[in-house]
Amino acid sequence: MDWQTLPPLNSLRAFAAVAEHRGFSQAGRALNVSHAAVSQQVRALERRLGAGLVMREGRGLTLTPAGARLARALDNAFGEIALAVDALTGADVERPLQITCTPSFAASWLMPRIADFRQRHPEVELMINPTPMMVEFVPGGVDVALRYGGGDWSGLAVEPLFPSDIAVVASRRLVGDKRIEDPADLLDYPWLQEAGTSEISTWLTRHGVTPDRRVSITHLPGHHALEATRRGEGISAVASVFVAEDVAAGRLVVLFQDSQPGAGYYIVTRPGVMRPPLKSFVTWLRRQRLGSGAGHA
């Protein structure tokens, strides 16, 4: 690396803080310097690079395309530095391990297994955030996300946890013995959907169904949606792994099942060295994947 070609570190720090806080004053408070000093550093950086990085937008600031590109690089770089320093000083060991996943994943897969992790690693404090929202990775925030998809999350470290199709399921008490062969027939039934997601509209669109009337949908936390489905209160589109035992026991019937290459749950983390609690958790997840099987809940 040619160190002499890099801009001064203070200028890069100042710009990274401005990009994070979207203002010179806010960045100055974060760095414990004046907003004028931050502004001078950013302007000096722009002159050094020969490109504008920030511009006024109303009462705040926004990033130019060049600024956004540099901000992403600095966020990753400074994030890695912060993680490495925390690891060397031991500061990160005391911070709770932050895990994010959907409520349905937490209730159906993670929580029935988490006692095993606590028994193996009683020193690790856990903070589990069940939310359907995709939480952003920032230094000092979420350590690991357990996400459903195709594994294509750019800029993040991704490895498979287990594959799973999407199944449209219902209780026999709701559909009886009726044979449902056309996806459009499902519009005659109420639907149950995990709050904050769009599985139903996504599934119907993928199967070419354009509703000619408003679909009856009840939005519930994931685990409540599954319980209501078992009681016969509606149809759900869920990861098939969560209902495998219900289907085997006859409590639910699979009406349709989609098989998409690469679809399933993934372990998603920031790139780089993992702090010890995260490394222990990811190792445990791999053991669960290889040992106990995904379908057991």
Short mmCIF file of N, CA and C in Angstrom, two decimals, residues 124-292:
data_model
loop_
_atom_site.label_atom_id
_atom_site.label_comp_id
_atom_site.label_asym_id
_atom_site.label_seq_id
_atom_site.Cartn_x
_atom_site.Cartn_y
_atom_site.Cartn_z
N VAL A 124 -21.88 -15.77 27.54
CA VAL A 124 -22.34 -14.89 26.46
C VAL A 124 -23.73 -14.36 26.78
N GLU A 125 -23.85 -13.05 26.87
CA GLU A 125 -25.16 -12.41 27.08
C GLU A 125 -25.83 -12.21 25.72
N LEU A 126 -27.08 -12.66 25.60
CA LEU A 126 -27.78 -12.61 24.33
C LEU A 126 -28.82 -11.50 24.31
N MET A 127 -28.97 -10.89 23.15
CA MET A 127 -30.02 -9.91 22.91
C MET A 127 -30.66 -10.27 21.57
N ILE A 128 -31.86 -10.89 21.62
CA ILE A 128 -32.53 -11.37 20.42
C ILE A 128 -33.62 -10.38 20.03
N ASN A 129 -33.57 -9.93 18.78
CA ASN A 129 -34.53 -8.95 18.28
C ASN A 129 -35.39 -9.59 17.19
N PRO A 130 -36.57 -10.13 17.56
CA PRO A 130 -37.44 -10.73 16.54
C PRO A 130 -38.20 -9.64 15.79
N THR A 131 -37.86 -9.42 14.54
CA THR A 131 -38.49 -8.38 13.74
C THR A 131 -38.50 -8.81 12.28
N PRO A 132 -39.58 -8.51 11.56
CA PRO A 132 -39.58 -8.82 10.13
C PRO A 132 -38.77 -7.82 9.31
N MET A 133 -38.35 -6.71 9.94
CA MET A 133 -37.59 -5.70 9.22
C MET A 133 -36.13 -6.15 9.05
N MET A 134 -35.52 -5.76 7.93
CA MET A 134 -34.12 -6.05 7.70
C MET A 134 -33.27 -5.00 8.41
N VAL A 135 -32.64 -5.39 9.50
CA VAL A 135 -31.88 -4.46 10.34
C VAL A 135 -30.51 -4.21 9.73
N GLU A 136 -30.11 -2.95 9.71
CA GLU A 136 -28.82 -2.57 9.13
C GLU A 136 -27.69 -2.93 10.08
N PHE A 137 -26.58 -3.40 9.51
CA PHE A 137 -25.39 -3.70 10.31
C PHE A 137 -24.58 -2.42 10.50
N VAL A 138 -24.33 -2.07 11.75
CA VAL A 138 -23.47 -0.93 12.08
C VAL A 138 -22.56 -1.36 13.22
N PRO A 139 -21.35 -0.78 13.31
CA PRO A 139 -20.45 -1.13 14.40
C PRO A 139 -21.11 -0.93 15.76
N GLY A 140 -20.99 -1.94 16.62
CA GLY A 140 -21.60 -1.86 17.94
C GLY A 140 -23.06 -2.24 17.95
N GLY A 141 -23.63 -2.61 16.79
CA GLY A 141 -25.04 -2.97 16.72
C GLY A 141 -25.23 -4.45 16.51
N VAL A 142 -26.09 -4.81 15.56
CA VAL A 142 -26.41 -6.21 15.29
C VAL A 142 -25.15 -6.98 14.90
N ASP A 143 -24.97 -8.14 15.52
CA ASP A 143 -23.82 -9.00 15.20
C ASP A 143 -24.14 -10.00 14.10
N VAL A 144 -25.36 -10.56 14.13
CA VAL A 144 -25.71 -11.60 13.18
C VAL A 144 -27.19 -11.55 12.86
N ALA A 145 -27.52 -11.74 11.59
CA ALA A 145 -28.91 -11.83 11.16
C ALA A 145 -29.14 -13.22 10.59
N LEU A 146 -30.30 -13.80 10.89
CA LEU A 146 -30.70 -15.08 10.33
C LEU A 146 -31.83 -14.79 9.36
N ARG A 147 -31.52 -14.77 8.08
CA ARG A 147 -32.42 -14.25 7.06
C ARG A 147 -32.84 -15.33 6.07
N TYR A 148 -34.07 -15.16 5.57
CA TYR A 148 -34.56 -16.04 4.51
C TYR A 148 -34.38 -15.33 3.16
N GLY A 149 -33.94 -16.07 2.17
CA GLY A 149 -33.78 -15.51 0.84
C GLY A 149 -32.89 -16.39 -0.01
N GLY A 150 -32.26 -15.77 -0.99
CA GLY A 150 -31.38 -16.49 -1.89
C GLY A 150 -29.92 -16.32 -1.58
N GLY A 151 -29.60 -15.60 -0.50
CA GLY A 151 -28.22 -15.43 -0.08
C GLY A 151 -27.48 -14.30 -0.77
N ASP A 152 -28.21 -13.43 -1.47
CA ASP A 152 -27.56 -12.37 -2.24
C ASP A 152 -27.65 -11.03 -1.53
N TRP A 153 -26.94 -10.90 -0.41
CA TRP A 153 -26.89 -9.63 0.32
C TRP A 153 -25.50 -9.04 0.13
N SER A 154 -25.41 -8.08 -0.75
CA SER A 154 -24.13 -7.51 -1.14
C SER A 154 -23.42 -6.84 0.03
N GLY A 155 -22.10 -7.04 0.08
CA GLY A 155 -21.29 -6.39 1.09
C GLY A 155 -21.28 -7.06 2.44
N LEU A 156 -21.98 -8.19 2.58
CA LEU A 156 -22.05 -8.90 3.85
C LEU A 156 -21.49 -10.31 3.70
N ALA A 157 -21.06 -10.90 4.82
CA ALA A 157 -20.61 -12.29 4.81
C ALA A 157 -21.83 -13.19 4.98
N VAL A 158 -22.01 -14.12 4.07
CA VAL A 158 -23.22 -14.94 4.03
C VAL A 158 -22.84 -16.41 3.91
N GLU A 159 -23.46 -17.26 4.74
CA GLU A 159 -23.29 -18.70 4.58
C GLU A 159 -24.61 -19.40 4.87
N PRO A 160 -24.90 -20.50 4.17
CA PRO A 160 -26.19 -21.17 4.34
C PRO A 160 -26.34 -21.75 5.75
N LEU A 161 -27.56 -21.65 6.27
CA LEU A 161 -27.89 -22.34 7.51
C LEU A 161 -28.65 -23.62 7.17
N PHE A 162 -29.76 -23.49 6.45
CA PHE A 162 -30.45 -24.66 5.91
C PHE A 162 -31.39 -24.21 4.80
N PRO A 163 -31.62 -25.08 3.81
CA PRO A 163 -32.53 -24.74 2.71
C PRO A 163 -33.98 -24.92 3.16
N SER A 164 -34.89 -24.20 2.52
CA SER A 164 -36.30 -24.38 2.82
C SER A 164 -37.14 -23.80 1.68
N ASP A 165 -38.13 -24.58 1.24
CA ASP A 165 -39.10 -24.08 0.27
C ASP A 165 -40.13 -23.22 0.99
N ILE A 166 -40.93 -22.53 0.21
CA ILE A 166 -42.10 -21.83 0.74
C ILE A 166 -43.32 -22.71 0.49
N ALA A 167 -44.08 -22.96 1.54
CA ALA A 167 -45.28 -23.80 1.44
C ALA A 167 -46.51 -22.98 1.79
N VAL A 168 -47.56 -23.17 1.02
CA VAL A 168 -48.87 -22.60 1.35
C VAL A 168 -49.63 -23.69 2.08
N VAL A 169 -49.97 -23.43 3.34
CA VAL A 169 -50.55 -24.48 4.18
C VAL A 169 -51.86 -24.02 4.81
N ALA A 170 -52.67 -25.00 5.20
CA ALA A 170 -53.94 -24.73 5.88
C ALA A 170 -54.31 -25.94 6.71
N SER A 171 -55.20 -25.71 7.64
CA SER A 171 -55.74 -26.81 8.44
C SER A 171 -56.88 -27.49 7.68
N ARG A 172 -57.04 -28.80 7.87
CA ARG A 172 -58.13 -29.51 7.23
C ARG A 172 -59.48 -28.98 7.69
N ARG A 173 -59.54 -28.46 8.89
CA ARG A 173 -60.83 -27.93 9.37
C ARG A 173 -61.25 -26.70 8.57
N LEU A 174 -60.28 -26.05 7.89
CA LEU A 174 -60.61 -24.90 7.06
C LEU A 174 -60.94 -25.33 5.63
N VAL A 175 -60.12 -26.17 5.02
CA VAL A 175 -60.30 -26.51 3.60
C VAL A 175 -61.02 -27.84 3.41
N GLY A 176 -61.15 -28.63 4.49
CA GLY A 176 -61.81 -29.92 4.37
C GLY A 176 -61.08 -30.83 3.40
N ASP A 177 -61.83 -31.55 2.59
CA ASP A 177 -61.24 -32.47 1.61
C ASP A 177 -61.23 -31.88 0.21
N LYS A 178 -61.49 -30.58 0.11
CA LYS A 178 -61.54 -29.95 -1.20
C LYS A 178 -60.16 -29.97 -1.86
N ARG A 179 -60.13 -30.36 -3.13
CA ARG A 179 -58.88 -30.36 -3.88
C ARG A 179 -58.67 -28.96 -4.47
N ILE A 180 -57.57 -28.35 -4.09
CA ILE A 180 -57.27 -26.99 -4.57
C ILE A 180 -56.10 -27.11 -5.54
N GLU A 181 -56.39 -26.95 -6.82
CA GLU A 181 -55.38 -27.12 -7.85
C GLU A 181 -54.99 -25.81 -8.53
N ASP A 182 -55.83 -24.81 -8.43
CA ASP A 182 -55.56 -23.52 -9.04
C ASP A 182 -55.24 -22.50 -7.94
N PRO A 183 -54.09 -21.84 -8.00
CA PRO A 183 -53.76 -20.84 -6.97
C PRO A 183 -54.85 -19.79 -6.78
N ALA A 184 -55.59 -19.47 -7.84
CA ALA A 184 -56.65 -18.47 -7.72
C ALA A 184 -57.76 -18.92 -6.77
N ASP A 185 -57.90 -20.25 -6.56
CA ASP A 185 -58.92 -20.75 -5.64
C ASP A 185 -58.65 -20.29 -4.20
N LEU A 186 -57.41 -19.95 -3.91
CA LEU A 186 -57.06 -19.55 -2.55
C LEU A 186 -57.67 -18.20 -2.18
N LEU A 187 -58.10 -17.43 -3.17
CA LEU A 187 -58.70 -16.13 -2.89
C LEU A 187 -60.02 -16.28 -2.15
N ASP A 188 -60.60 -17.49 -2.16
CA ASP A 188 -61.87 -17.71 -1.47
C ASP A 188 -61.68 -17.87 0.04
N TYR A 189 -60.43 -17.94 0.49
CA TYR A 189 -60.16 -18.20 1.90
C TYR A 189 -59.48 -16.99 2.56
N PRO A 190 -59.61 -16.87 3.87
CA PRO A 190 -58.86 -15.83 4.59
C PRO A 190 -57.37 -16.21 4.65
N TRP A 191 -56.54 -15.19 4.66
CA TRP A 191 -55.09 -15.40 4.73
C TRP A 191 -54.55 -14.84 6.05
N LEU A 192 -53.49 -15.49 6.52
CA LEU A 192 -52.77 -15.03 7.71
C LEU A 192 -51.33 -14.75 7.31
N GLN A 193 -50.85 -13.56 7.64
CA GLN A 193 -49.52 -13.15 7.19
C GLN A 193 -48.72 -12.55 8.34
N GLU A 194 -47.43 -12.90 8.38
CA GLU A 194 -46.56 -12.33 9.40
C GLU A 194 -46.46 -10.82 9.21
N ALA A 195 -46.74 -10.08 10.27
CA ALA A 195 -46.74 -8.61 10.19
C ALA A 195 -45.39 -8.10 9.68
N GLY A 196 -45.47 -7.13 8.78
CA GLY A 196 -44.26 -6.52 8.24
C GLY A 196 -43.69 -7.23 7.03
N THR A 197 -44.35 -8.31 6.57
CA THR A 197 -43.87 -9.04 5.40
C THR A 197 -44.91 -8.96 4.28
N SER A 198 -44.55 -9.53 3.14
CA SER A 198 -45.46 -9.50 1.99
C SER A 198 -45.49 -10.85 1.30
N GLU A 199 -45.43 -11.94 2.09
CA GLU A 199 -45.38 -13.28 1.49
C GLU A 199 -46.57 -13.55 0.58
N ILE A 200 -47.76 -13.09 0.99
CA ILE A 200 -48.97 -13.45 0.24
C ILE A 200 -48.96 -12.80 -1.14
N SER A 201 -48.79 -11.48 -1.18
CA SER A 201 -48.80 -10.79 -2.48
C SER A 201 -47.66 -11.28 -3.36
N THR A 202 -46.48 -11.55 -2.74
CA THR A 202 -45.34 -12.06 -3.50
C THR A 202 -45.67 -13.41 -4.11
N TRP A 203 -46.27 -14.29 -3.29
CA TRP A 203 -46.59 -15.64 -3.77
C TRP A 203 -47.65 -15.58 -4.87
N LEU A 204 -48.71 -14.80 -4.68
CA LEU A 204 -49.77 -14.71 -5.69
C LEU A 204 -49.24 -14.15 -7.00
N THR A 205 -48.39 -13.11 -6.89
CA THR A 205 -47.81 -12.52 -8.11
C THR A 205 -46.94 -13.52 -8.85
N ARG A 206 -46.14 -14.27 -8.08
CA ARG A 206 -45.26 -15.26 -8.70
C ARG A 206 -46.06 -16.33 -9.45
N HIS A 207 -47.28 -16.58 -8.99
CA HIS A 207 -48.11 -17.61 -9.63
C HIS A 207 -49.14 -17.00 -10.59
N GLY A 208 -48.95 -15.73 -10.92
CA GLY A 208 -49.79 -15.12 -11.94
C GLY A 208 -51.21 -14.83 -11.52
N VAL A 209 -51.45 -14.73 -10.23
CA VAL A 209 -52.80 -14.47 -9.73
C VAL A 209 -52.98 -12.98 -9.49
N THR A 210 -53.91 -12.37 -10.17
CA THR A 210 -54.25 -10.97 -9.97
C THR A 210 -55.64 -10.91 -9.34
N PRO A 211 -55.72 -10.61 -8.04
CA PRO A 211 -57.01 -10.63 -7.37
C PRO A 211 -57.99 -9.66 -8.00
N ASP A 212 -59.24 -10.12 -8.22
CA ASP A 212 -60.27 -9.23 -8.75
C ASP A 212 -61.09 -8.61 -7.63
N ARG A 213 -60.66 -8.89 -6.41
CA ARG A 213 -61.30 -8.32 -5.23
C ARG A 213 -60.25 -8.25 -4.12
N ARG A 214 -60.58 -7.55 -3.09
CA ARG A 214 -59.65 -7.39 -1.97
C ARG A 214 -59.45 -8.72 -1.24
N VAL A 215 -58.21 -9.12 -1.06
CA VAL A 215 -57.91 -10.36 -0.37
C VAL A 215 -58.06 -10.15 1.14
N SER A 216 -58.71 -11.11 1.80
CA SER A 216 -58.89 -11.02 3.25
C SER A 216 -57.61 -11.46 3.95
N ILE A 217 -56.90 -10.49 4.52
CA ILE A 217 -55.61 -10.77 5.15
C ILE A 217 -55.62 -10.26 6.59
N THR A 218 -55.16 -11.08 7.51
CA THR A 218 -54.94 -10.67 8.89
C THR A 218 -53.44 -10.71 9.15
N HIS A 219 -52.89 -9.59 9.61
CA HIS A 219 -51.45 -9.49 9.88
C HIS A 219 -51.19 -9.77 11.36
N LEU A 220 -50.30 -10.71 11.62
CA LEU A 220 -50.00 -11.13 12.99
C LEU A 220 -48.50 -11.33 13.16
N PRO A 221 -48.01 -11.27 14.41
CA PRO A 221 -46.63 -11.72 14.63
C PRO A 221 -46.49 -13.16 14.15
N GLY A 222 -45.31 -13.51 13.66
CA GLY A 222 -45.12 -14.79 12.99
C GLY A 222 -45.61 -16.00 13.74
N HIS A 223 -45.27 -16.10 15.04
CA HIS A 223 -45.67 -17.30 15.78
C HIS A 223 -47.18 -17.35 15.99
N HIS A 224 -47.82 -16.18 16.12
CA HIS A 224 -49.28 -16.16 16.25
C HIS A 224 -49.95 -16.55 14.94
N ALA A 225 -49.34 -16.15 13.82
CA ALA A 225 -49.90 -16.53 12.52
C ALA A 225 -49.87 -18.04 12.34
N LEU A 226 -48.77 -18.67 12.76
CA LEU A 226 -48.69 -20.13 12.65
C LEU A 226 -49.72 -20.81 13.54
N GLU A 227 -49.86 -20.33 14.76
CA GLU A 227 -50.85 -20.93 15.68
C GLU A 227 -52.26 -20.77 15.13
N ALA A 228 -52.56 -19.60 14.58
CA ALA A 228 -53.89 -19.38 14.01
C ALA A 228 -54.13 -20.26 12.80
N THR A 229 -53.08 -20.50 12.03
CA THR A 229 -53.20 -21.41 10.88
C THR A 229 -53.53 -22.81 11.36
N ARG A 230 -52.88 -23.25 12.41
CA ARG A 230 -53.16 -24.58 12.95
C ARG A 230 -54.59 -24.70 13.46
N ARG A 231 -55.13 -23.58 13.94
CA ARG A 231 -56.52 -23.61 14.45
C ARG A 231 -57.54 -23.51 13.33
N GLY A 232 -57.09 -23.32 12.10
CA GLY A 232 -58.01 -23.26 10.98
C GLY A 232 -58.57 -21.88 10.71
N GLU A 233 -57.87 -20.83 11.14
CA GLU A 233 -58.38 -19.47 10.97
C GLU A 233 -57.96 -18.84 9.64
N GLY A 234 -57.10 -19.51 8.88
CA GLY A 234 -56.69 -18.95 7.61
C GLY A 234 -55.58 -19.76 6.97
N ILE A 235 -55.19 -19.33 5.78
CA ILE A 235 -54.11 -19.95 5.01
C ILE A 235 -52.85 -19.12 5.19
N SER A 236 -51.68 -19.78 5.22
CA SER A 236 -50.42 -19.06 5.37
C SER A 236 -49.41 -19.54 4.34
N ALA A 237 -48.53 -18.65 3.94
CA ALA A 237 -47.37 -18.99 3.14
C ALA A 237 -46.15 -18.88 4.05
N VAL A 238 -45.52 -20.01 4.34
CA VAL A 238 -44.44 -20.04 5.32
C VAL A 238 -43.29 -20.90 4.81
N ALA A 239 -42.14 -20.76 5.46
CA ALA A 239 -41.03 -21.66 5.17
C ALA A 239 -41.44 -23.07 5.57
N SER A 240 -41.30 -24.01 4.66
CA SER A 240 -41.81 -25.36 4.91
C SER A 240 -41.17 -26.02 6.11
N VAL A 241 -39.95 -25.61 6.46
CA VAL A 241 -39.28 -26.22 7.60
C VAL A 241 -40.04 -25.98 8.91
N PHE A 242 -40.77 -24.87 9.00
CA PHE A 242 -41.48 -24.53 10.23
C PHE A 242 -42.74 -25.37 10.44
N VAL A 243 -43.25 -25.97 9.38
CA VAL A 243 -44.50 -26.71 9.49
C VAL A 243 -44.32 -28.19 9.16
N ALA A 244 -43.08 -28.65 9.03
CA ALA A 244 -42.82 -30.03 8.64
C ALA A 244 -43.47 -31.01 9.61
N GLU A 245 -43.35 -30.76 10.91
CA GLU A 245 -43.93 -31.67 11.90
C GLU A 245 -45.46 -31.61 11.88
N ASP A 246 -46.02 -30.41 11.65
CA ASP A 246 -47.48 -30.28 11.57
C ASP A 246 -48.02 -31.06 10.38
N VAL A 247 -47.32 -30.99 9.26
CA VAL A 247 -47.75 -31.71 8.06
C VAL A 247 -47.65 -33.21 8.28
N ALA A 248 -46.53 -33.63 8.87
CA ALA A 248 -46.34 -35.07 9.13
C ALA A 248 -47.41 -35.61 10.07
N ALA A 249 -47.83 -34.78 11.04
CA ALA A 249 -48.83 -35.22 12.01
C ALA A 249 -50.26 -35.03 11.52
N GLY A 250 -50.43 -34.42 10.35
CA GLY A 250 -51.76 -34.22 9.81
C GLY A 250 -52.48 -32.99 10.31
N ARG A 251 -51.79 -32.16 11.10
CA ARG A 251 -52.43 -30.93 11.60
C ARG A 251 -52.59 -29.90 10.51
N LEU A 252 -51.68 -29.92 9.53
CA LEU A 252 -51.74 -29.00 8.40
C LEU A 252 -51.57 -29.79 7.11
N VAL A 253 -52.08 -29.23 6.04
CA VAL A 253 -51.92 -29.84 4.72
C VAL A 253 -51.26 -28.82 3.81
N VAL A 254 -50.33 -29.29 2.98
CA VAL A 254 -49.65 -28.42 2.02
C VAL A 254 -50.52 -28.31 0.78
N LEU A 255 -50.93 -27.10 0.46
CA LEU A 255 -51.74 -26.86 -0.73
C LEU A 255 -50.87 -26.61 -1.96
N PHE A 256 -49.80 -25.86 -1.77
CA PHE A 256 -48.83 -25.61 -2.83
C PHE A 256 -47.45 -25.52 -2.19
N GLN A 257 -46.43 -25.87 -2.95
CA GLN A 257 -45.07 -25.75 -2.44
C GLN A 257 -44.16 -25.29 -3.56
N ASP A 258 -43.41 -24.21 -3.30
CA ASP A 258 -42.49 -23.65 -4.28
C ASP A 258 -41.07 -24.11 -3.97
N SER A 259 -40.40 -24.57 -4.96
CA SER A 259 -39.00 -24.95 -4.82
C SER A 259 -38.15 -24.01 -5.66
N GLN A 260 -37.33 -23.20 -4.99
CA GLN A 260 -36.47 -22.25 -5.68
C GLN A 260 -35.02 -22.53 -5.35
N PRO A 261 -34.15 -22.68 -6.33
CA PRO A 261 -32.74 -22.97 -6.08
C PRO A 261 -32.11 -21.92 -5.16
N GLY A 262 -31.44 -22.41 -4.13
CA GLY A 262 -30.74 -21.51 -3.22
C GLY A 262 -31.59 -20.90 -2.14
N ALA A 263 -32.91 -21.10 -2.17
CA ALA A 263 -33.78 -20.48 -1.17
C ALA A 263 -33.63 -21.17 0.17
N GLY A 264 -33.57 -20.38 1.21
CA GLY A 264 -33.44 -20.93 2.55
C GLY A 264 -33.00 -19.88 3.53
N TYR A 265 -32.58 -20.33 4.71
CA TYR A 265 -32.11 -19.42 5.75
C TYR A 265 -30.59 -19.35 5.72
N TYR A 266 -30.10 -18.14 5.97
CA TYR A 266 -28.67 -17.88 5.91
C TYR A 266 -28.18 -17.19 7.18
N ILE A 267 -26.92 -17.44 7.49
CA ILE A 267 -26.23 -16.73 8.57
C ILE A 267 -25.56 -15.52 7.93
N VAL A 268 -25.93 -14.32 8.37
CA VAL A 268 -25.44 -13.09 7.74
C VAL A 268 -24.71 -12.26 8.79
N THR A 269 -23.48 -11.89 8.50
CA THR A 269 -22.67 -11.09 9.42
C THR A 269 -21.91 -10.03 8.63
N ARG A 270 -21.29 -9.10 9.35
CA ARG A 270 -20.37 -8.17 8.69
C ARG A 270 -19.11 -8.93 8.29
N PRO A 271 -18.50 -8.55 7.17
CA PRO A 271 -17.23 -9.19 6.78
C PRO A 271 -16.15 -8.91 7.82
N GLY A 272 -15.16 -9.78 7.87
CA GLY A 272 -14.03 -9.55 8.75
C GLY A 272 -14.00 -10.48 9.94
N VAL A 273 -13.11 -10.15 10.86
CA VAL A 273 -12.89 -10.98 12.05
C VAL A 273 -14.09 -10.90 12.98
N MET A 274 -14.56 -12.05 13.43
CA MET A 274 -15.69 -12.10 14.36
C MET A 274 -15.18 -11.94 15.80
N ARG A 275 -15.93 -11.17 16.59
CA ARG A 275 -15.58 -11.09 18.00
C ARG A 275 -15.93 -12.43 18.66
N PRO A 276 -15.29 -12.77 19.79
CA PRO A 276 -15.44 -14.11 20.37
C PRO A 276 -16.88 -14.57 20.59
N PRO A 277 -17.79 -13.74 21.16
CA PRO A 277 -19.16 -14.24 21.34
C PRO A 277 -19.84 -14.61 20.02
N LEU A 278 -19.60 -13.79 18.98
CA LEU A 278 -20.19 -14.08 17.68
C LEU A 278 -19.60 -15.36 17.10
N LYS A 279 -18.30 -15.53 17.24
CA LYS A 279 -17.66 -16.74 16.72
C LYS A 279 -18.24 -17.98 17.38
N SER A 280 -18.47 -17.90 18.69
CA SER A 280 -19.06 -19.03 19.42
C SER A 280 -20.47 -19.32 18.91
N PHE A 281 -21.25 -18.27 18.66
CA PHE A 281 -22.63 -18.46 18.22
C PHE A 281 -22.68 -19.03 16.81
N VAL A 282 -21.85 -18.52 15.90
CA VAL A 282 -21.85 -19.03 14.53
C VAL A 282 -21.39 -20.49 14.51
N THR A 283 -20.39 -20.82 15.33
CA THR A 283 -19.96 -22.22 15.43
C THR A 283 -21.09 -23.10 15.92
N TRP A 284 -21.85 -22.62 16.88
CA TRP A 284 -23.00 -23.36 17.39
C TRP A 284 -24.07 -23.52 16.31
N LEU A 285 -24.33 -22.47 15.54
CA LEU A 285 -25.29 -22.57 14.44
C LEU A 285 -24.88 -23.64 13.44
N ARG A 286 -23.61 -23.68 13.12
CA ARG A 286 -23.12 -24.70 12.18
C ARG A 286 -23.32 -26.09 12.74
N ARG A 287 -23.12 -26.25 14.04
CA ARG A 287 -23.33 -27.55 14.68
C ARG A 287 -24.80 -27.94 14.61
N GLN A 288 -25.69 -26.97 14.80
CA GLN A 288 -27.12 -27.25 14.69
C GLN A 288 -27.49 -27.67 13.27
N ARG A 289 -26.89 -27.01 12.31
CA ARG A 289 -27.16 -27.32 10.91
C ARG A 289 -26.72 -28.72 10.55
N LEU A 290 -25.55 -29.10 11.03
CA LEU A 290 -24.98 -30.38 10.63
C LEU A 290 -25.45 -31.54 11.52
N GLY A 291 -25.83 -31.18 12.77
CA GLY A 291 -26.13 -32.25 13.72
C GLY A 291 -27.58 -32.60 13.87
N SER A 292 -28.40 -31.60 14.27
CA SER A 292 -29.77 -31.92 14.68
C SER A 292 -30.76 -31.86 13.55
#
